Amino acid sequence: MTATTIRPGWSHPVRAAVPPFTDAGLRRVLEKVQRWAPHVDGLLLDDVAAVLDDYTPTEHEVDEHAQRLRGHLMRLVHLAVVSKVAEQDGQVADLINRGRTIGTEEVPTDHRRAVGHLRRMAWTLHELLERLVAHQCLTEAP
């Protein structure tokens, strides 16, 4: 079905809009979205474990670990902000601030300080993860 518009000088036919779903289809999609909970993927847990275990990352691994941890941390910080958990839990609010601060800091050039920075980032990530799971913002398994 096409129709011409009322706008002067516009003579191209315009097709009528067709919604992508029926009412029942939209309700079904809404229910799925409301039931959805992000999961904690294995990579996040592996990256935290790699930094917090007895193994000390080498100088060549520090930047890669920092980049990966920063990505995980920012993802969880954004999730905590969007889910408004910080309004209910002061500890989450503190972890969000700590995560934002440590996530934007440069990795020190000294290897020992760089490892310390990675471990602070990993502990912050781990604590935030635990609080979000406790508030049921995340599921523990994929």
PDB file of C-alpha atoms in Angstrom, residues 9-101:
ATOM      1  CA  GLY A   9       6.767  19.282  -4.040  1.00  0.00           C
ATOM      2  CA  TRP A  10       7.008  15.691  -2.815  1.00  0.00           C
ATOM      3  CA  SER A  11       5.531  13.270  -5.257  1.00  0.00           C
ATOM      4  CA  HIS A  12       7.284  10.034  -4.331  1.00  0.00           C
ATOM      5  CA  PRO A  13       5.048   7.219  -3.145  1.00  0.00           C
ATOM      6  CA  VAL A  14       5.525   6.268   0.488  1.00  0.00           C
ATOM      7  CA  ARG A  15       4.735   2.830   1.810  1.00  0.00           C
ATOM      8  CA  ALA A  16       2.636   2.610   4.968  1.00  0.00           C
ATOM      9  CA  ALA A  17       4.531   1.593   8.087  1.00  0.00           C
ATOM     10  CA  VAL A  18       4.258  -2.063   9.040  1.00  0.00           C
ATOM     11  CA  PRO A  19       5.075  -2.916  12.670  1.00  0.00           C
ATOM     12  CA  PRO A  20       7.567  -5.801  12.915  1.00  0.00           C
ATOM     13  CA  PHE A  21       5.495  -7.723  15.510  1.00  0.00           C
ATOM     14  CA  THR A  22       1.920  -8.349  16.445  1.00  0.00           C
ATOM     15  CA  ASP A  23       0.714  -7.364  19.923  1.00  0.00           C
ATOM     16  CA  ALA A  24       1.334 -10.904  21.144  1.00  0.00           C
ATOM     17  CA  GLY A  25       4.809 -10.919  19.585  1.00  0.00           C
ATOM     18  CA  LEU A  26       5.726  -7.644  21.288  1.00  0.00           C
ATOM     19  CA  ARG A  27       4.523  -9.001  24.640  1.00  0.00           C
ATOM     20  CA  ARG A  28       6.635 -12.135  24.167  1.00  0.00           C
ATOM     21  CA  VAL A  29       9.753 -10.059  23.392  1.00  0.00           C
ATOM     22  CA  LEU A  30       9.085  -7.807  26.391  1.00  0.00           C
ATOM     23  CA  GLU A  31       8.791 -10.821  28.702  1.00  0.00           C
ATOM     24  CA  LYS A  32      12.100 -12.200  27.442  1.00  0.00           C
ATOM     25  CA  VAL A  33      13.845  -8.870  27.963  1.00  0.00           C
ATOM     26  CA  GLN A  34      12.433  -8.559  31.478  1.00  0.00           C
ATOM     27  CA  ARG A  35      13.631 -12.073  32.397  1.00  0.00           C
ATOM     28  CA  TRP A  36      17.098 -11.510  30.940  1.00  0.00           C
ATOM     29  CA  ALA A  37      20.016 -11.316  33.353  1.00  0.00           C
ATOM     30  CA  PRO A  38      23.588 -10.835  32.138  1.00  0.00           C
ATOM     31  CA  HIS A  39      25.851 -13.698  33.030  1.00  0.00           C
ATOM     32  CA  VAL A  40      29.365 -13.806  34.354  1.00  0.00           C
ATOM     33  CA  ASP A  41      31.361 -15.254  31.517  1.00  0.00           C
ATOM     34  CA  GLY A  42      34.340 -17.495  32.063  1.00  0.00           C
ATOM     35  CA  LEU A  43      36.726 -14.938  30.586  1.00  0.00           C
ATOM     36  CA  LEU A  44      36.033 -12.452  33.357  1.00  0.00           C
ATOM     37  CA  LEU A  45      36.694 -15.050  36.045  1.00  0.00           C
ATOM     38  CA  ASP A  46      39.776 -16.353  34.216  1.00  0.00           C
ATOM     39  CA  ASP A  47      41.218 -12.840  33.882  1.00  0.00           C
ATOM     40  CA  VAL A  48      40.673 -12.094  37.576  1.00  0.00           C
ATOM     41  CA  ALA A  49      42.212 -15.443  38.559  1.00  0.00           C
ATOM     42  CA  ALA A  50      45.216 -14.892  36.289  1.00  0.00           C
ATOM     43  CA  VAL A  51      46.109 -11.721  38.169  1.00  0.00           C
ATOM     44  CA  LEU A  52      45.181 -12.774  41.708  1.00  0.00           C
ATOM     45  CA  ASP A  53      46.711 -16.262  41.661  1.00  0.00           C
ATOM     46  CA  ASP A  54      50.245 -17.008  42.791  1.00  0.00           C
ATOM     47  CA  TYR A  55      51.503 -16.421  39.249  1.00  0.00           C
ATOM     48  CA  THR A  56      52.898 -12.928  38.656  1.00  0.00           C
ATOM     49  CA  PRO A  57      52.294 -11.532  35.157  1.00  0.00           C
ATOM     50  CA  THR A  58      55.459 -10.781  33.224  1.00  0.00           C
ATOM     51  CA  GLU A  59      56.307  -7.300  31.980  1.00  0.00           C
ATOM     52  CA  HIS A  60      55.026  -8.260  28.535  1.00  0.00           C
ATOM     53  CA  GLU A  61      51.676  -9.485  29.904  1.00  0.00           C
ATOM     54  CA  VAL A  62      50.877  -6.475  32.090  1.00  0.00           C
ATOM     55  CA  ASP A  63      49.349  -4.278  29.384  1.00  0.00           C
ATOM     56  CA  GLU A  64      47.172  -7.075  28.008  1.00  0.00           C
ATOM     57  CA  HIS A  65      45.891  -7.953  31.479  1.00  0.00           C
ATOM     58  CA  ALA A  66      45.255  -4.284  32.248  1.00  0.00           C
ATOM     59  CA  GLN A  67      43.258  -3.816  29.056  1.00  0.00           C
ATOM     60  CA  ARG A  68      41.132  -6.909  29.670  1.00  0.00           C
ATOM     61  CA  LEU A  69      40.483  -6.103  33.342  1.00  0.00           C
ATOM     62  CA  ARG A  70      39.629  -2.498  32.455  1.00  0.00           C
ATOM     63  CA  GLY A  71      37.058  -3.726  29.925  1.00  0.00           C
ATOM     64  CA  HIS A  72      35.446  -6.091  32.441  1.00  0.00           C
ATOM     65  CA  LEU A  73      35.479  -3.424  35.127  1.00  0.00           C
ATOM     66  CA  MET A  74      33.837  -0.783  32.953  1.00  0.00           C
ATOM     67  CA  ARG A  75      31.175  -3.273  31.864  1.00  0.00           C
ATOM     68  CA  LEU A  76      30.282  -4.079  35.475  1.00  0.00           C
ATOM     69  CA  VAL A  77      30.403  -0.413  36.514  1.00  0.00           C
ATOM     70  CA  HIS A  78      27.959   0.459  33.737  1.00  0.00           C
ATOM     71  CA  LEU A  79      25.706  -2.435  34.707  1.00  0.00           C
ATOM     72  CA  ALA A  80      25.741  -1.330  38.357  1.00  0.00           C
ATOM     73  CA  VAL A  81      24.854   2.239  37.387  1.00  0.00           C
ATOM     74  CA  VAL A  82      22.058   1.215  35.013  1.00  0.00           C
ATOM     75  CA  SER A  83      20.542  -1.249  37.490  1.00  0.00           C
ATOM     76  CA  LYS A  84      20.585   1.488  40.186  1.00  0.00           C
ATOM     77  CA  VAL A  85      22.046  -0.887  42.768  1.00  0.00           C
ATOM     78  CA  ALA A  86      24.309   1.890  44.052  1.00  0.00           C
ATOM     79  CA  GLU A  87      21.240   3.712  45.348  1.00  0.00           C
ATOM     80  CA  GLN A  88      20.456   0.720  47.572  1.00  0.00           C
ATOM     81  CA  ASP A  89      23.979  -0.330  48.558  1.00  0.00           C
ATOM     82  CA  GLY A  90      26.651   2.141  49.635  1.00  0.00           C
ATOM     83  CA  GLN A  91      29.359  -0.472  49.155  1.00  0.00           C
ATOM     84  CA  VAL A  92      28.437  -0.750  45.474  1.00  0.00           C
ATOM     85  CA  ALA A  93      28.586   3.043  45.162  1.00  0.00           C
ATOM     86  CA  ASP A  94      32.106   2.995  46.645  1.00  0.00           C
ATOM     87  CA  LEU A  95      33.130   0.174  44.302  1.00  0.00           C
ATOM     88  CA  ILE A  96      31.777   2.096  41.302  1.00  0.00           C
ATOM     89  CA  ASN A  97      33.863   5.127  42.260  1.00  0.00           C
ATOM     90  CA  ARG A  98      36.939   2.981  42.902  1.00  0.00           C
ATOM     91  CA  GLY A  99      36.384   1.133  39.610  1.00  0.00           C
ATOM     92  CA  ARG A 100      36.070   4.358  37.639  1.00  0.00           C
ATOM     93  CA  THR A 101      39.189   5.778  39.262  1.00  0.00           C
TER      94      THR A 101
END
